[in-house]
Amino acid sequence: MTKGKTRRRCALLAMLIAASPLAWASESQVRSVSVTMLDSMRFQFEPALSELKPGELVEFVVTNQGQIVHEFVLGSPTEQAEHREQMRNSGYHHHHHSSNAVTLEAGQRATLAWQMPHRGQLEVACNIPGHYEAGMFEVWGPFEND
């Protein structure tokens, strides 16, 4: 890659970060939510996911307290179904750390910044084969303005 392309990509990345709603929010505007992933195929949220409001800026602090790998993925129910299918087809041998997903081994912790949608549903899921089917998901929404 040339220096020019590298500079352009760095500039683009800086612009995307600056455009993020969380980049402009003060600490008092961002709500911290503690998420614990358990081998009982459940998430524990503190405060509860149902307490979050449309458009609210959230920092999810996710900890895997289980003994096996889990993932924490934010997306619409449709996006989650597509991701589950990809996981089944790949044998789930890919780990995530992106703006909406993180895969954590036992004892690991990560944070994800997110703006809750203004409408529609948000599904939080572990899409590792068998985990979602065992109940490792939560749904937030819908709202009247869907």
PDB file of C-alpha atoms in Angstrom:
ATOM      1  CA  MET A   1       0.000   0.000   0.000  1.00  0.00           C
ATOM      2  CA  THR A   2       1.330   3.449  -0.859  1.00  0.00           C
ATOM      3  CA  LYS A   3       1.806   6.237   1.670  1.00  0.00           C
ATOM      4  CA  GLY A   4      -0.977   8.203  -0.026  1.00  0.00           C
ATOM      5  CA  LYS A   5      -3.483   5.350   0.355  1.00  0.00           C
ATOM      6  CA  THR A   6      -2.458   4.830   3.954  1.00  0.00           C
ATOM      7  CA  ARG A   7      -2.935   8.521   4.758  1.00  0.00           C
ATOM      8  CA  ARG A   8      -6.341   8.570   3.044  1.00  0.00           C
ATOM      9  CA  ARG A   9      -7.461   5.495   4.972  1.00  0.00           C
ATOM     10  CA  CYS A  10      -6.253   6.975   8.268  1.00  0.00           C
ATOM     11  CA  ALA A  11      -8.065  10.239   7.497  1.00  0.00           C
ATOM     12  CA  LEU A  12     -11.252   8.338   6.622  1.00  0.00           C
ATOM     13  CA  LEU A  13     -11.045   6.321   9.833  1.00  0.00           C
ATOM     14  CA  ALA A  14     -10.547   9.508  11.880  1.00  0.00           C
ATOM     15  CA  MET A  15     -13.603  11.069  10.199  1.00  0.00           C
ATOM     16  CA  LEU A  16     -15.735   8.001  10.953  1.00  0.00           C
ATOM     17  CA  ILE A  17     -14.687   8.008  14.593  1.00  0.00           C
ATOM     18  CA  ALA A  18     -15.377  11.730  14.920  1.00  0.00           C
ATOM     19  CA  ALA A  19     -18.805  11.275  13.309  1.00  0.00           C
ATOM     20  CA  SER A  20     -19.790   8.633  15.860  1.00  0.00           C
ATOM     21  CA  PRO A  21     -22.425   9.896  18.326  1.00  0.00           C
ATOM     22  CA  LEU A  22     -20.359   8.493  21.183  1.00  0.00           C
ATOM     23  CA  ALA A  23     -17.317  10.524  20.188  1.00  0.00           C
ATOM     24  CA  TRP A  24     -19.252  13.750  20.867  1.00  0.00           C
ATOM     25  CA  ALA A  25     -21.076  12.604  23.999  1.00  0.00           C
ATOM     26  CA  SER A  26     -19.976  13.608  27.458  1.00  0.00           C
ATOM     27  CA  GLU A  27     -19.537  10.891  30.063  1.00  0.00           C
ATOM     28  CA  SER A  28     -22.819  11.936  31.692  1.00  0.00           C
ATOM     29  CA  GLN A  29     -24.650  11.271  28.398  1.00  0.00           C
ATOM     30  CA  VAL A  30     -23.357   7.695  28.062  1.00  0.00           C
ATOM     31  CA  ARG A  31     -25.015   4.994  30.138  1.00  0.00           C
ATOM     32  CA  SER A  32     -22.863   2.087  31.294  1.00  0.00           C
ATOM     33  CA  VAL A  33     -24.480  -1.346  31.215  1.00  0.00           C
ATOM     34  CA  SER A  34     -22.756  -4.337  32.775  1.00  0.00           C
ATOM     35  CA  VAL A  35     -23.361  -7.582  30.863  1.00  0.00           C
ATOM     36  CA  THR A  36     -22.434 -10.995  32.235  1.00  0.00           C
ATOM     37  CA  MET A  37     -22.396 -14.018  29.939  1.00  0.00           C
ATOM     38  CA  LEU A  38     -23.082 -17.335  31.682  1.00  0.00           C
ATOM     39  CA  ASP A  39     -22.753 -20.996  30.719  1.00  0.00           C
ATOM     40  CA  SER A  40     -26.442 -21.397  31.639  1.00  0.00           C
ATOM     41  CA  MET A  41     -26.916 -19.742  28.206  1.00  0.00           C
ATOM     42  CA  ARG A  42     -28.140 -16.457  29.659  1.00  0.00           C
ATOM     43  CA  PHE A  43     -27.088 -12.829  29.699  1.00  0.00           C
ATOM     44  CA  GLN A  44     -27.407 -10.766  32.867  1.00  0.00           C
ATOM     45  CA  PHE A  45     -27.797  -7.004  32.353  1.00  0.00           C
ATOM     46  CA  GLU A  46     -27.334  -4.325  35.020  1.00  0.00           C
ATOM     47  CA  PRO A  47     -29.352  -2.193  34.606  1.00  0.00           C
ATOM     48  CA  ALA A  48     -31.907  -4.342  32.773  1.00  0.00           C
ATOM     49  CA  LEU A  49     -31.994  -4.061  28.984  1.00  0.00           C
ATOM     50  CA  SER A  50     -35.657  -3.029  29.238  1.00  0.00           C
ATOM     51  CA  GLU A  51     -34.623   0.148  31.109  1.00  0.00           C
ATOM     52  CA  LEU A  52     -32.732   1.538  28.106  1.00  0.00           C
ATOM     53  CA  LYS A  53     -34.424   4.210  26.020  1.00  0.00           C
ATOM     54  CA  PRO A  54     -34.574   4.765  22.243  1.00  0.00           C
ATOM     55  CA  GLY A  55     -31.585   6.810  21.069  1.00  0.00           C
ATOM     56  CA  GLU A  56     -29.713   6.378  24.349  1.00  0.00           C
ATOM     57  CA  LEU A  57     -25.921   6.135  24.141  1.00  0.00           C
ATOM     58  CA  VAL A  58     -24.688   2.998  25.879  1.00  0.00           C
ATOM     59  CA  GLU A  59     -21.341   1.480  26.764  1.00  0.00           C
ATOM     60  CA  PHE A  60     -21.806  -2.270  27.220  1.00  0.00           C
ATOM     61  CA  VAL A  61     -19.159  -3.713  29.551  1.00  0.00           C
ATOM     62  CA  VAL A  62     -19.285  -7.417  28.698  1.00  0.00           C
ATOM     63  CA  THR A  63     -17.695 -10.164  30.824  1.00  0.00           C
ATOM     64  CA  ASN A  64     -17.696 -13.887  30.112  1.00  0.00           C
ATOM     65  CA  GLN A  65     -18.025 -15.505  33.545  1.00  0.00           C
ATOM     66  CA  GLY A  66     -18.529 -18.925  32.001  1.00  0.00           C
ATOM     67  CA  GLN A  67     -16.021 -21.651  31.259  1.00  0.00           C
ATOM     68  CA  ILE A  68     -16.715 -21.751  27.498  1.00  0.00           C
ATOM     69  CA  VAL A  69     -16.510 -19.193  24.705  1.00  0.00           C
ATOM     70  CA  HIS A  70     -19.502 -16.898  24.165  1.00  0.00           C
ATOM     71  CA  GLU A  71     -20.225 -13.963  21.886  1.00  0.00           C
ATOM     72  CA  PHE A  72     -22.167 -10.753  22.393  1.00  0.00           C
ATOM     73  CA  VAL A  73     -23.718  -9.459  19.185  1.00  0.00           C
ATOM     74  CA  LEU A  74     -26.011  -6.438  18.739  1.00  0.00           C
ATOM     75  CA  GLY A  75     -28.314  -6.314  15.702  1.00  0.00           C
ATOM     76  CA  SER A  76     -31.815  -6.618  14.345  1.00  0.00           C
ATOM     77  CA  PRO A  77     -33.503 -10.034  14.510  1.00  0.00           C
ATOM     78  CA  THR A  78     -32.880 -10.391  10.745  1.00  0.00           C
ATOM     79  CA  GLU A  79     -29.170  -9.574  11.101  1.00  0.00           C
ATOM     80  CA  GLN A  80     -28.898 -12.062  13.965  1.00  0.00           C
ATOM     81  CA  ALA A  81     -30.518 -14.831  11.903  1.00  0.00           C
ATOM     82  CA  GLU A  82     -28.090 -14.160   9.038  1.00  0.00           C
ATOM     83  CA  HIS A  83     -25.143 -14.185  11.436  1.00  0.00           C
ATOM     84  CA  ARG A  84     -26.306 -17.462  13.033  1.00  0.00           C
ATOM     85  CA  GLU A  85     -26.426 -19.045   9.581  1.00  0.00           C
ATOM     86  CA  GLN A  86     -22.876 -17.841   8.836  1.00  0.00           C
ATOM     87  CA  MET A  87     -21.709 -19.271  12.165  1.00  0.00           C
ATOM     88  CA  ARG A  88     -23.306 -22.644  11.404  1.00  0.00           C
ATOM     89  CA  ASN A  89     -21.738 -22.731   7.937  1.00  0.00           C
ATOM     90  CA  SER A  90     -18.266 -21.752   9.153  1.00  0.00           C
ATOM     91  CA  GLY A  91     -18.173 -24.095  12.109  1.00  0.00           C
ATOM     92  CA  TYR A  92     -18.040 -20.878  14.183  1.00  0.00           C
ATOM     93  CA  HIS A  93     -14.253 -20.685  13.944  1.00  0.00           C
ATOM     94  CA  HIS A  94     -14.202 -16.935  13.594  1.00  0.00           C
ATOM     95  CA  HIS A  95     -13.927 -14.546  16.497  1.00  0.00           C
ATOM     96  CA  HIS A  96     -15.319 -11.055  16.459  1.00  0.00           C
ATOM     97  CA  HIS A  97     -14.359  -7.733  17.788  1.00  0.00           C
ATOM     98  CA  SER A  98     -16.195  -5.126  15.801  1.00  0.00           C
ATOM     99  CA  SER A  99     -18.519  -2.214  16.446  1.00  0.00           C
ATOM    100  CA  ASN A 100     -21.439  -4.555  17.176  1.00  0.00           C
ATOM    101  CA  ALA A 101     -19.894  -7.872  18.220  1.00  0.00           C
ATOM    102  CA  VAL A 102     -17.301  -9.420  20.474  1.00  0.00           C
ATOM    103  CA  THR A 103     -16.287 -13.034  21.101  1.00  0.00           C
ATOM    104  CA  LEU A 104     -14.892 -13.727  24.561  1.00  0.00           C
ATOM    105  CA  GLU A 105     -13.092 -16.716  25.997  1.00  0.00           C
ATOM    106  CA  ALA A 106     -13.741 -17.649  29.635  1.00  0.00           C
ATOM    107  CA  GLY A 107     -12.857 -14.782  31.964  1.00  0.00           C
ATOM    108  CA  GLN A 108     -12.352 -12.183  29.225  1.00  0.00           C
ATOM    109  CA  ARG A 109     -13.923  -8.720  29.221  1.00  0.00           C
ATOM    110  CA  ALA A 110     -14.592  -6.146  26.481  1.00  0.00           C
ATOM    111  CA  THR A 111     -16.575  -2.968  25.922  1.00  0.00           C
ATOM    112  CA  LEU A 112     -18.841  -1.984  23.048  1.00  0.00           C
ATOM    113  CA  ALA A 113     -20.231   1.506  22.466  1.00  0.00           C
ATOM    114  CA  TRP A 114     -23.712   1.611  20.942  1.00  0.00           C
ATOM    115  CA  GLN A 115     -26.599   3.958  20.280  1.00  0.00           C
ATOM    116  CA  MET A 116     -29.926   2.290  20.951  1.00  0.00           C
ATOM    117  CA  PRO A 117     -32.176   2.426  17.890  1.00  0.00           C
ATOM    118  CA  HIS A 118     -34.966   4.994  17.723  1.00  0.00           C
ATOM    119  CA  ARG A 119     -37.361   2.397  16.334  1.00  0.00           C
ATOM    120  CA  GLY A 120     -37.594  -1.296  15.627  1.00  0.00           C
ATOM    121  CA  GLN A 121     -36.115  -4.133  17.604  1.00  0.00           C
ATOM    122  CA  LEU A 122     -32.628  -4.766  18.853  1.00  0.00           C
ATOM    123  CA  GLU A 123     -31.632  -8.318  19.560  1.00  0.00           C
ATOM    124  CA  VAL A 124     -28.637  -9.183  21.730  1.00  0.00           C
ATOM    125  CA  ALA A 125     -27.468 -12.719  21.008  1.00  0.00           C
ATOM    126  CA  CYS A 126     -24.781 -15.336  21.278  1.00  0.00           C
ATOM    127  CA  ASN A 127     -24.819 -16.980  17.858  1.00  0.00           C
ATOM    128  CA  ILE A 128     -22.339 -19.752  18.577  1.00  0.00           C
ATOM    129  CA  PRO A 129     -24.146 -22.889  17.381  1.00  0.00           C
ATOM    130  CA  GLY A 130     -26.567 -24.129  20.033  1.00  0.00           C
ATOM    131  CA  HIS A 131     -26.267 -21.098  22.331  1.00  0.00           C
ATOM    132  CA  TYR A 132     -29.054 -18.997  20.788  1.00  0.00           C
ATOM    133  CA  GLU A 133     -31.268 -22.067  20.528  1.00  0.00           C
ATOM    134  CA  ALA A 134     -30.678 -22.710  24.266  1.00  0.00           C
ATOM    135  CA  GLY A 135     -32.001 -19.210  25.036  1.00  0.00           C
ATOM    136  CA  MET A 136     -28.910 -17.005  24.949  1.00  0.00           C
ATOM    137  CA  PHE A 137     -30.592 -13.921  23.509  1.00  0.00           C
ATOM    138  CA  GLU A 138     -32.614 -10.883  24.607  1.00  0.00           C
ATOM    139  CA  VAL A 139     -34.914  -8.653  22.550  1.00  0.00           C
ATOM    140  CA  TRP A 140     -35.367  -4.923  23.125  1.00  0.00           C
ATOM    141  CA  GLY A 141     -38.323  -3.069  21.516  1.00  0.00           C
ATOM    142  CA  PRO A 142     -40.449  -2.664  19.384  1.00  0.00           C
ATOM    143  CA  PHE A 143     -41.896   0.782  19.782  1.00  0.00           C
ATOM    144  CA  GLU A 144     -44.976   2.542  18.406  1.00  0.00           C
ATOM    145  CA  ASN A 145     -42.937   4.460  15.819  1.00  0.00           C
ATOM    146  CA  ASP A 146     -41.812   1.277  14.015  1.00  0.00           C
TER     147      ASP A 146
END
